[in-house]
Amino acid sequence: MAAAIKRILYVAHDHLNKNFGVLKDANKNTDAIVLVESARMLTGRPWHKERLFFLTSSARHFAYQLESDGYTVRYIKAPTTIDGLKIARKEFGNLEISCAEPSSHVQQKQLAEFGVQFVENDFFLTSRSLFNLWAEKQKTYVMENFYRAQRNRLGILVKDGKPEGGQWNFDADNRLPPPKNYDWPKYLEHQRDAIDLEVAKKFDHTATSTWATTRAGALAQLKNFIDNHLHGFGPYEDAIAKDNWALHHSLLSPYLNNGLLHASEVVAAAVAAYERGDATIGSVEAFVRQVIGWREYINGMYWYLGEDYKNLNGLGASRKLLPLYTDSTKTQMNCVKSVVADVEARSWVHHIPRLMVLSNLALTTGVNPQEFLNWMREQFIDASDWVMVPNVIGMAVHADGGKLMTKPYASGGAYLNRMTQHCKGCAYDPKKRVGDDACPFTTLYWDFLDRHKDEFVKNHRMSQQVNGLKRLSDLPELRERAKQVLAGLDAGTI
Ligand code: SF4
């Protein structure tokens, strides 16, 4: 068999799809498909165990499936990816190795240095060169402009150049607070098989039934979303509920990001539901925007902005990662405790707790962007370098001086009180900015504006908020309270 092999096709753990990347023209007779379970990838950082389980078990299932389909497959365990490729060359000869363009600058460099040939990464709907053409023409990189261009280019929810439903964006309708006494559909449970159990054992982990590790499971999750959630997705997409961790979110990002699902099929399923009359335009548009807009934009910007972008620290934030991020018992803030406990349990929370709670806190306390980036990268099941670098550096903690977002996303307790159900029963009062029971978010919101007022006042989208400081008669007390809050957060007592 080995003598007939002419090429080695390397498949990274986030390119698990037969129809895309290097596998789309794989030949059963002449290609050897190689996956590498690299020890450095698994042990190099304090990864969340659910994440390790998901990525490893998905890759092992994928290799097993390819082999069952008649391909020559090697699933190689090695200290590093390059070591694994050397083992493959030892068996098959000094053959050309190809793979899809990798998902991080570091991996791209390592593989290129080893002489690996790249085919275009078509796990996205926008190639890197096409995105660059768009970005080079922009004065500011506003995502909404990119998104509308995507709708037109891809012909999605567009008729005769006009948007379906008469609007490009239904965001303004999609900001309802969490509903009371609402009947959320059941979560889909994913059963575990022998491969899953072996992988869970390897990581000394009890896997939840939350995440599928096969394409069949990922397709079942897609169907569950379309049948039971898409219709209700839009209105509550920005809410955080106490009685349900998933709300109507799709839970598809892990599969989109490891290749088990492709953006094209996910979008097609949502548009088909709209055309059948099974989901409103407001919900379908909101979902489509996440996939063809935000996801593609973030990947495009990751490559466009280059390798050094991840080191930016425009606000000079130097605080160490707060202890509550690695231990949810280290805070009395109900919203934060609950969100971090959810991350601990499932390696996932939806984009609003990530932004409004976790990132808002990192931003307003001045946690070092790279420390926060590392934590987000390690904890989330759907995290990759391309996802987390622009999302954290640009969107979450505004460390890039406003390249991605024209203003930082900072909010006080009042907005959290509206959009979450956590304030009732919390040790703190969202309306108060001073005093022992003042909500830390409210105090820190004003303190953050105060600390950075000289730079923010020049930003026309921030000047109104900054000028609000002038109305605070209790600013000296607020500054004192902020010092206590920051010290308490550092000590894990607030
Ligand atoms: Fe969070 Fe503040 Fe509300 Fe407590 S009062 S749950 S800390 S927003």
Coordinates of C-alpha atoms and ligand atoms in Angstrom, one line a residue:
M1 CA 0.0 0.0 0.0
A2 CA 2.7 2.5 1.1
A3 CA 4.5 2.2 -2.2
A4 CA 1.5 3.6 -4.1
I5 CA 1.3 6.7 -1.9
K6 CA 2.4 9.8 -3.8
R7 CA 1.3 12.6 -1.4
I8 CA 0.8 13.3 2.3
L9 CA -2.2 15.3 3.2
Y10 CA -1.9 16.8 6.6
V11 CA -5.3 17.6 8.3
A12 CA -5.2 20.0 11.3
H13 CA -7.5 19.4 14.2
D14 CA -9.7 22.3 13.1
H15 CA -10.0 21.2 9.5
L16 CA -12.1 18.1 10.0
N17 CA -14.1 18.0 6.8
K18 CA -13.9 15.7 3.8
N19 CA -15.3 18.3 1.4
F20 CA -13.1 21.2 2.1
G21 CA -9.4 22.1 2.5
V22 CA -6.8 19.6 1.5
L23 CA -9.2 16.7 1.5
K24 CA -11.6 17.9 -1.2
D25 CA -9.6 16.2 -3.9
A26 CA -8.1 13.4 -1.8
N27 CA -7.4 10.2 -3.7
K28 CA -7.9 6.9 -1.8
N29 CA -5.2 5.2 -3.8
T30 CA -2.4 7.6 -3.9
D31 CA -2.8 9.9 -0.8
A32 CA -2.0 9.3 2.8
I33 CA -4.0 11.4 5.2
V34 CA -2.2 12.4 8.4
L35 CA -3.5 13.8 11.6
V36 CA -1.1 14.6 14.4
E37 CA -2.1 14.6 18.1
S38 CA 0.7 16.8 19.3
A39 CA 1.7 16.6 23.0
R40 CA 2.7 20.3 22.8
M41 CA -0.8 21.2 21.6
L42 CA -2.4 19.3 24.5
T43 CA -0.2 20.1 27.4
G44 CA 1.5 23.4 26.5
R45 CA -1.1 25.5 28.3
P46 CA -3.8 25.0 31.1
W47 CA -6.5 24.2 28.6
H48 CA -10.1 23.6 29.7
K49 CA -10.5 19.8 29.8
E50 CA -13.9 19.9 28.0
R51 CA -12.1 21.7 25.1
L52 CA -9.3 19.2 25.0
F53 CA -11.8 16.4 25.1
F54 CA -13.9 17.9 22.3
L55 CA -11.1 18.7 19.9
T56 CA -9.2 15.4 20.4
S57 CA -12.3 13.1 20.3
S58 CA -13.6 14.9 17.2
A59 CA -10.2 14.4 15.4
R60 CA -10.0 10.7 16.4
H61 CA -13.6 10.1 15.3
F62 CA -12.8 11.9 12.0
A63 CA -9.7 9.8 11.4
Y64 CA -11.7 6.6 12.2
Q65 CA -14.4 7.6 9.7
L66 CA -12.0 8.4 6.9
E67 CA -10.3 5.0 7.4
S68 CA -13.7 3.3 7.4
D69 CA -14.4 5.0 4.1
G70 CA -11.3 3.4 2.6
Y71 CA -8.6 6.1 2.9
T72 CA -5.1 5.5 4.1
V73 CA -5.0 7.3 7.4
R74 CA -2.4 7.8 10.1
Y75 CA -3.4 9.3 13.4
I76 CA 0.1 10.0 14.8
K77 CA 0.8 10.9 18.4
A78 CA 4.0 12.9 18.6
P79 CA 5.7 15.6 20.7
T80 CA 4.9 18.3 18.1
T81 CA 3.1 18.5 14.8
I82 CA 6.4 18.7 12.9
D83 CA 7.6 15.5 14.7
G84 CA 4.4 13.8 13.6
L85 CA 5.0 14.8 10.0
K86 CA 8.5 13.5 10.1
I87 CA 7.1 10.1 11.3
A88 CA 4.8 10.2 8.4
R89 CA 7.7 10.8 6.0
K90 CA 9.6 8.0 7.5
E91 CA 6.8 5.6 6.6
F92 CA 5.7 7.0 3.2
G93 CA 9.0 8.5 1.9
N94 CA 10.1 12.0 1.5
L95 CA 6.9 13.1 -0.2
E96 CA 5.3 16.5 -0.7
I97 CA 3.1 17.4 2.3
S98 CA 0.0 19.6 1.7
C99 CA -2.5 21.1 4.0
A100 CA -5.1 23.9 4.0
E101 CA -3.8 27.3 5.0
P102 CA -3.5 27.0 8.8
S103 CA -5.5 29.0 11.3
S104 CA -2.8 30.8 13.2
H105 CA 0.3 32.8 12.3
V106 CA 2.5 30.5 14.4
Q107 CA 1.3 27.3 12.8
Q108 CA 1.5 28.9 9.3
K109 CA 5.2 29.8 10.0
Q110 CA 6.1 26.4 11.4
L111 CA 4.6 24.4 8.6
A112 CA 5.9 26.7 5.9
E113 CA 9.5 26.4 7.4
F114 CA 9.1 22.6 7.2
G115 CA 8.2 22.9 3.5
V116 CA 4.5 22.1 3.7
Q117 CA 2.5 23.3 0.7
F118 CA -0.7 25.2 1.4
V119 CA -4.0 25.0 -0.5
E120 CA -6.5 27.9 0.0
N121 CA -8.4 27.7 3.3
D122 CA -12.0 27.4 2.2
F123 CA -13.4 26.7 5.7
F124 CA -14.5 30.4 5.3
L125 CA -16.7 32.0 2.6
T126 CA -14.1 34.7 2.1
S127 CA -10.6 34.0 1.1
R128 CA -7.8 35.9 2.7
S129 CA -6.9 37.7 -0.5
L130 CA -10.6 38.7 -1.1
F131 CA -10.8 40.1 2.4
N132 CA -7.6 42.1 1.9
L133 CA -9.1 43.6 -1.2
W134 CA -12.1 44.8 0.8
A135 CA -10.0 46.0 3.8
E136 CA -7.5 47.9 1.7
K137 CA -10.3 50.1 0.3
Q138 CA -11.7 51.0 3.8
K139 CA -11.1 54.1 5.8
T140 CA -12.5 52.4 8.9
Y141 CA -13.1 48.7 9.2
V142 CA -16.7 48.8 10.1
M143 CA -18.1 45.3 10.3
E144 CA -21.6 46.4 9.1
N145 CA -20.1 47.6 5.8
F146 CA -18.3 44.3 5.3
Y147 CA -21.5 42.4 6.2
R148 CA -23.6 44.2 3.6
A149 CA -21.0 43.6 1.0
Q150 CA -21.1 39.9 1.9
R151 CA -24.9 39.8 1.6
N152 CA -24.6 41.2 -1.9
R153 CA -21.6 39.2 -3.0
L154 CA -23.0 35.9 -1.7
G155 CA -26.6 36.7 -2.7
I156 CA -27.9 35.9 0.8
L157 CA -31.3 37.4 1.9
V158 CA -31.1 39.8 -1.0
K159 CA -33.5 40.3 -3.8
D160 CA -32.8 42.6 -6.7
G161 CA -30.0 44.3 -4.6
K162 CA -32.4 45.0 -1.8
P163 CA -32.4 43.3 1.6
E164 CA -35.1 40.8 2.5
G165 CA -37.6 42.3 4.9
G166 CA -36.7 45.9 3.8
Q167 CA -33.7 46.2 6.3
W168 CA -30.1 45.0 6.3
N169 CA -30.1 44.7 10.1
F170 CA -32.7 43.9 12.7
D171 CA -30.5 44.4 15.7
A172 CA -32.6 47.1 17.2
D173 CA -35.5 44.6 17.5
N174 CA -33.3 41.9 19.1
R175 CA -32.5 43.4 22.4
L176 CA -35.2 42.0 24.6
P177 CA -34.4 41.2 28.3
P178 CA -34.7 37.6 29.4
P179 CA -38.4 36.5 29.4
K180 CA -40.1 35.3 32.7
N181 CA -41.7 31.9 32.9
Y182 CA -40.6 31.0 29.4
D183 CA -40.6 27.4 28.1
W184 CA -37.1 26.9 26.7
P185 CA -36.8 23.9 24.5
K186 CA -34.8 21.0 25.9
Y187 CA -31.0 20.8 25.3
L188 CA -29.8 18.2 22.9
E189 CA -27.8 15.5 24.7
H190 CA -24.9 13.9 22.9
Q191 CA -24.3 10.2 23.8
R192 CA -20.7 9.1 24.3
D193 CA -19.1 6.1 22.6
A194 CA -15.9 4.1 23.1
I195 CA -13.7 6.7 21.5
D196 CA -15.2 9.5 23.6
L197 CA -14.7 7.5 26.8
E198 CA -11.1 6.7 25.9
V199 CA -10.3 10.4 25.2
A200 CA -12.2 11.5 28.4
K201 CA -10.0 9.0 30.4
K202 CA -6.9 10.4 28.8
F203 CA -7.6 13.8 30.2
D204 CA -9.0 12.6 33.5
H205 CA -12.3 14.2 32.5
T206 CA -15.9 13.4 32.8
A207 CA -17.3 14.8 29.5
T208 CA -20.6 16.5 29.5
S209 CA -23.2 15.5 26.9
T210 CA -23.2 19.1 25.6
W211 CA -20.9 18.8 22.6
A212 CA -21.0 16.4 19.7
T213 CA -17.7 14.9 18.6
T214 CA -18.8 13.6 15.1
R215 CA -20.2 15.1 12.0
A216 CA -23.5 13.2 12.5
G217 CA -23.8 14.8 16.0
A218 CA -22.9 18.3 14.6
L219 CA -25.6 17.9 12.0
A220 CA -28.1 16.8 14.7
Q221 CA -27.2 20.0 16.6
L222 CA -27.8 22.1 13.4
K223 CA -31.2 20.4 12.9
N224 CA -32.1 21.0 16.5
F225 CA -31.3 24.7 16.2
I226 CA -33.2 25.1 13.0
D227 CA -36.3 23.2 14.2
N228 CA -36.4 24.4 17.8
H229 CA -34.5 27.6 18.3
L230 CA -33.9 29.7 15.1
H231 CA -37.4 31.2 15.3
G232 CA -36.8 32.6 18.8
F233 CA -33.1 33.3 18.4
G234 CA -33.2 37.0 17.5
P235 CA -35.3 38.6 20.2
Y236 CA -33.4 37.1 23.1
E237 CA -29.9 36.9 21.6
D238 CA -28.5 39.7 23.9
A239 CA -30.1 38.4 27.1
I240 CA -28.6 36.3 29.9
A241 CA -31.1 34.1 31.7
K242 CA -30.8 32.4 35.1
D243 CA -32.8 29.4 34.3
N244 CA -31.1 28.5 30.9
W245 CA -27.5 28.7 29.8
A246 CA -28.0 28.3 26.1
L247 CA -31.3 30.3 25.4
H248 CA -31.9 30.1 21.7
H249 CA -28.3 30.2 20.7
S250 CA -27.2 27.7 18.1
L251 CA -24.3 26.1 19.9
L252 CA -22.7 25.6 16.5
S253 CA -19.5 27.6 16.8
P254 CA -17.4 24.7 18.0
Y255 CA -18.3 22.7 14.9
L256 CA -17.9 25.6 12.5
N257 CA -14.5 26.2 14.0
N258 CA -13.2 22.6 13.9
G259 CA -14.6 21.9 10.5
L260 CA -17.4 19.4 11.3
L261 CA -19.8 21.9 9.9
H262 CA -19.3 24.4 7.1
A263 CA -20.6 28.0 7.1
S264 CA -22.3 27.4 3.7
E265 CA -24.5 24.6 4.9
V266 CA -25.4 26.3 8.2
V267 CA -26.5 29.5 6.4
A268 CA -28.3 27.6 3.7
A269 CA -30.3 25.8 6.4
A270 CA -31.3 29.1 8.1
V271 CA -32.3 30.7 4.8
A272 CA -34.3 27.7 3.9
A273 CA -36.2 27.9 7.2
Y274 CA -37.0 31.6 6.4
E275 CA -38.2 30.7 2.9
R276 CA -40.4 28.0 4.3
G277 CA -41.9 30.5 6.7
D278 CA -40.5 28.7 9.8
A279 CA -38.5 31.6 11.1
T280 CA -38.8 35.4 11.1
I281 CA -36.5 37.6 9.1
G282 CA -35.3 39.3 12.3
S283 CA -34.0 36.0 13.7
V284 CA -32.6 34.6 10.4
E285 CA -30.9 37.9 9.6
A286 CA -29.4 38.0 13.1
F287 CA -28.0 34.5 12.8
V288 CA -26.8 35.0 9.2
R289 CA -25.0 38.1 10.3
Q290 CA -23.0 36.2 12.9
V291 CA -21.9 33.6 10.3
I292 CA -21.3 35.5 7.1
G293 CA -20.6 38.8 8.8
W294 CA -18.9 38.7 12.1
R295 CA -17.1 35.3 11.8
E296 CA -15.7 36.1 8.4
Y297 CA -14.8 39.6 9.4
I298 CA -12.9 38.4 12.4
N299 CA -10.9 35.8 10.5
G300 CA -10.2 38.3 7.7
M301 CA -9.0 41.0 10.2
Y302 CA -6.8 38.4 12.0
W303 CA -4.8 37.8 8.8
Y304 CA -5.0 41.4 7.6
L305 CA -3.8 43.0 10.8
G306 CA -0.8 40.7 11.1
E307 CA 1.1 38.9 13.8
D308 CA 2.0 41.8 16.1
Y309 CA -1.7 42.9 16.5
K310 CA -2.1 40.4 19.4
N311 CA 0.5 42.3 21.5
L312 CA -1.2 45.7 21.4
N313 CA -2.1 47.3 24.7
G314 CA -3.4 50.7 23.7
L315 CA -4.9 51.6 27.1
G316 CA -1.8 50.5 29.0
A317 CA -3.7 47.9 31.0
S318 CA -1.4 46.1 33.4
R319 CA -3.5 44.4 36.1
K320 CA -2.9 40.7 36.5
L321 CA -5.8 38.3 35.6
L322 CA -8.3 38.5 38.4
P323 CA -8.6 35.3 40.5
L324 CA -12.3 35.1 39.8
Y325 CA -11.6 34.1 36.2
T326 CA -10.0 30.9 37.3
D327 CA -12.2 30.2 40.3
S328 CA -15.8 31.3 40.3
T329 CA -15.9 31.1 44.1
K330 CA -13.6 34.1 44.3
T331 CA -16.3 36.7 43.7
Q332 CA -19.6 37.7 45.2
M333 CA -20.8 39.3 42.0
N334 CA -23.7 37.2 41.1
C335 CA -23.5 37.7 37.3
V336 CA -19.7 37.1 37.2
K337 CA -19.9 34.1 39.5
S338 CA -22.7 32.5 37.4
V339 CA -21.0 33.2 34.0
V340 CA -17.6 31.9 35.2
A341 CA -19.3 28.8 36.7
D342 CA -20.9 28.2 33.3
V343 CA -17.5 28.4 31.6
E344 CA -16.1 26.0 34.1
A345 CA -19.0 23.6 33.5
R346 CA -19.1 23.6 29.6
S347 CA -16.2 25.6 28.2
W348 CA -18.7 27.9 26.6
V349 CA -21.1 30.8 27.3
H350 CA -22.7 32.8 24.5
H351 CA -21.4 36.0 23.1
I352 CA -23.2 38.4 25.4
P353 CA -21.8 37.0 28.8
R354 CA -18.4 36.9 27.1
L355 CA -18.8 40.6 26.1
M356 CA -21.0 42.2 28.8
V357 CA -19.7 40.3 31.8
L358 CA -16.2 38.8 31.3
S359 CA -14.8 41.3 28.9
N360 CA -16.5 44.3 30.4
L361 CA -14.9 43.4 33.7
A362 CA -11.4 42.9 32.2
L363 CA -11.7 46.2 30.3
T364 CA -12.9 48.3 33.2
T365 CA -10.5 46.8 35.8
G366 CA -7.6 47.2 33.3
V367 CA -6.6 43.6 33.1
N368 CA -3.6 43.1 30.9
P369 CA -5.0 42.3 27.4
Q370 CA -2.6 39.5 26.7
E371 CA -3.4 37.8 30.1
F372 CA -7.1 38.0 29.3
L373 CA -6.5 36.8 25.8
N374 CA -4.7 33.8 27.0
W375 CA -7.4 32.9 29.5
M376 CA -10.2 33.3 26.8
R377 CA -8.1 31.2 24.4
E378 CA -7.6 28.4 26.9
Q379 CA -11.1 28.3 28.4
F380 CA -13.5 28.4 25.4
I381 CA -14.3 25.3 23.3
D382 CA -14.6 27.3 20.1
A383 CA -11.5 29.4 20.6
S384 CA -8.7 29.6 18.0
D385 CA -6.0 32.2 17.6
W386 CA -8.0 33.7 14.6
V387 CA -11.2 34.0 16.7
M388 CA -9.8 35.2 20.0
V389 CA -7.1 37.7 18.9
P390 CA -9.3 40.2 17.2
N391 CA -12.3 39.5 19.4
V392 CA -10.3 40.2 22.6
I393 CA -7.7 42.8 21.5
G394 CA -10.2 44.7 19.3
M395 CA -13.7 44.1 20.6
A396 CA -13.4 43.1 24.2
V397 CA -10.7 45.3 25.8
H398 CA -10.1 48.0 23.1
A399 CA -6.4 47.4 23.2
D400 CA -6.0 48.3 19.5
G401 CA -6.7 52.0 19.8
G402 CA -10.0 51.6 18.0
K403 CA -9.0 49.7 14.8
L404 CA -12.0 47.3 15.0
M405 CA -14.5 49.1 17.2
T406 CA -14.9 52.9 17.3
K407 CA -15.5 52.8 21.0
P408 CA -14.8 50.5 24.0
Y409 CA -17.6 48.3 25.2
A410 CA -18.0 49.4 28.8
S411 CA -21.3 49.2 30.7
G412 CA -22.4 49.7 34.3
G413 CA -24.8 47.7 36.4
A414 CA -28.0 49.3 35.1
Y415 CA -27.7 47.6 31.6
L416 CA -26.7 44.3 33.2
N417 CA -29.7 44.6 35.5
R418 CA -31.9 45.0 32.4
M419 CA -30.4 42.2 30.3
T420 CA -29.7 39.6 33.0
Q421 CA -31.6 38.1 35.9
H422 CA -28.6 38.1 38.3
C423 CA -29.0 41.4 40.1
K424 CA -31.9 40.3 42.2
G425 CA -30.4 38.6 45.2
C426 CA -26.8 39.9 44.4
A427 CA -24.7 41.2 47.3
Y428 CA -24.5 44.5 45.3
D429 CA -26.9 47.1 44.1
P430 CA -26.7 47.9 40.3
K431 CA -28.0 51.4 40.9
K432 CA -25.3 52.4 43.4
R433 CA -21.8 53.6 42.4
V434 CA -20.5 54.4 45.9
G435 CA -20.9 52.6 49.2
D436 CA -20.1 49.1 50.4
D437 CA -22.9 47.6 48.4
A438 CA -22.3 49.5 45.2
C439 CA -22.3 47.3 42.1
P440 CA -18.7 46.9 41.1
F441 CA -19.7 47.3 37.4
T442 CA -21.3 50.6 38.1
T443 CA -18.4 52.0 40.1
L444 CA -15.8 50.7 37.6
Y445 CA -17.7 52.0 34.6
W446 CA -17.3 55.6 35.8
D447 CA -13.9 55.0 37.2
F448 CA -12.8 53.6 33.8
L449 CA -14.1 56.7 32.0
D450 CA -12.4 58.9 34.6
R451 CA -9.1 57.2 34.2
H452 CA -9.2 57.5 30.4
K453 CA -11.1 60.7 30.0
D454 CA -8.3 62.6 28.2
E455 CA -8.1 60.1 25.4
F456 CA -11.9 59.3 25.2
V457 CA -13.1 62.9 25.1
K458 CA -11.5 63.2 21.7
N459 CA -13.6 60.3 20.4
H460 CA -17.0 61.7 19.3
R461 CA -18.8 58.5 20.1
M462 CA -17.5 58.6 23.7
S463 CA -17.5 62.3 24.5
Q464 CA -21.1 62.3 25.7
Q465 CA -20.3 59.5 28.2
V466 CA -17.2 61.2 29.4
N467 CA -19.0 64.5 29.8
G468 CA -21.4 62.6 32.1
L469 CA -18.6 62.5 34.6
K470 CA -19.1 66.3 35.2
R471 CA -22.5 65.6 36.6
L472 CA -21.2 63.2 39.3
S473 CA -21.1 65.2 42.5
D474 CA -19.6 62.1 44.3
L475 CA -16.6 61.6 42.0
P476 CA -14.1 61.8 44.9
E477 CA -16.0 59.1 46.8
L478 CA -16.4 57.1 43.6
R479 CA -12.6 57.1 43.1
E480 CA -12.1 55.8 46.6
R481 CA -14.7 53.1 46.2
A482 CA -13.1 52.1 42.9
K483 CA -9.8 51.6 44.7
Q484 CA -11.5 49.3 47.2
V485 CA -13.3 47.4 44.5
L486 CA -10.1 46.9 42.5
A487 CA -8.2 45.7 45.6
G488 CA -11.1 43.4 46.5
L489 CA -11.2 41.9 43.0
D490 CA -7.4 41.4 43.2
A491 CA -7.9 39.6 46.5
G492 CA -10.9 37.6 45.3
T493 CA -13.2 39.1 48.0
I494 CA -15.5 41.4 46.1
Ligands
SF4_1 FE1 -23.7 41.9 38.5 FE2 -23.8 44.3 39.7 FE3 -26.0 43.0 39.1 FE4 -24.5 42.1 41.1 S1 -25.6 44.0 41.0 S2 -25.4 40.8 39.5 S3 -22.5 42.6 40.3 S4 -24.5 43.7 37.6

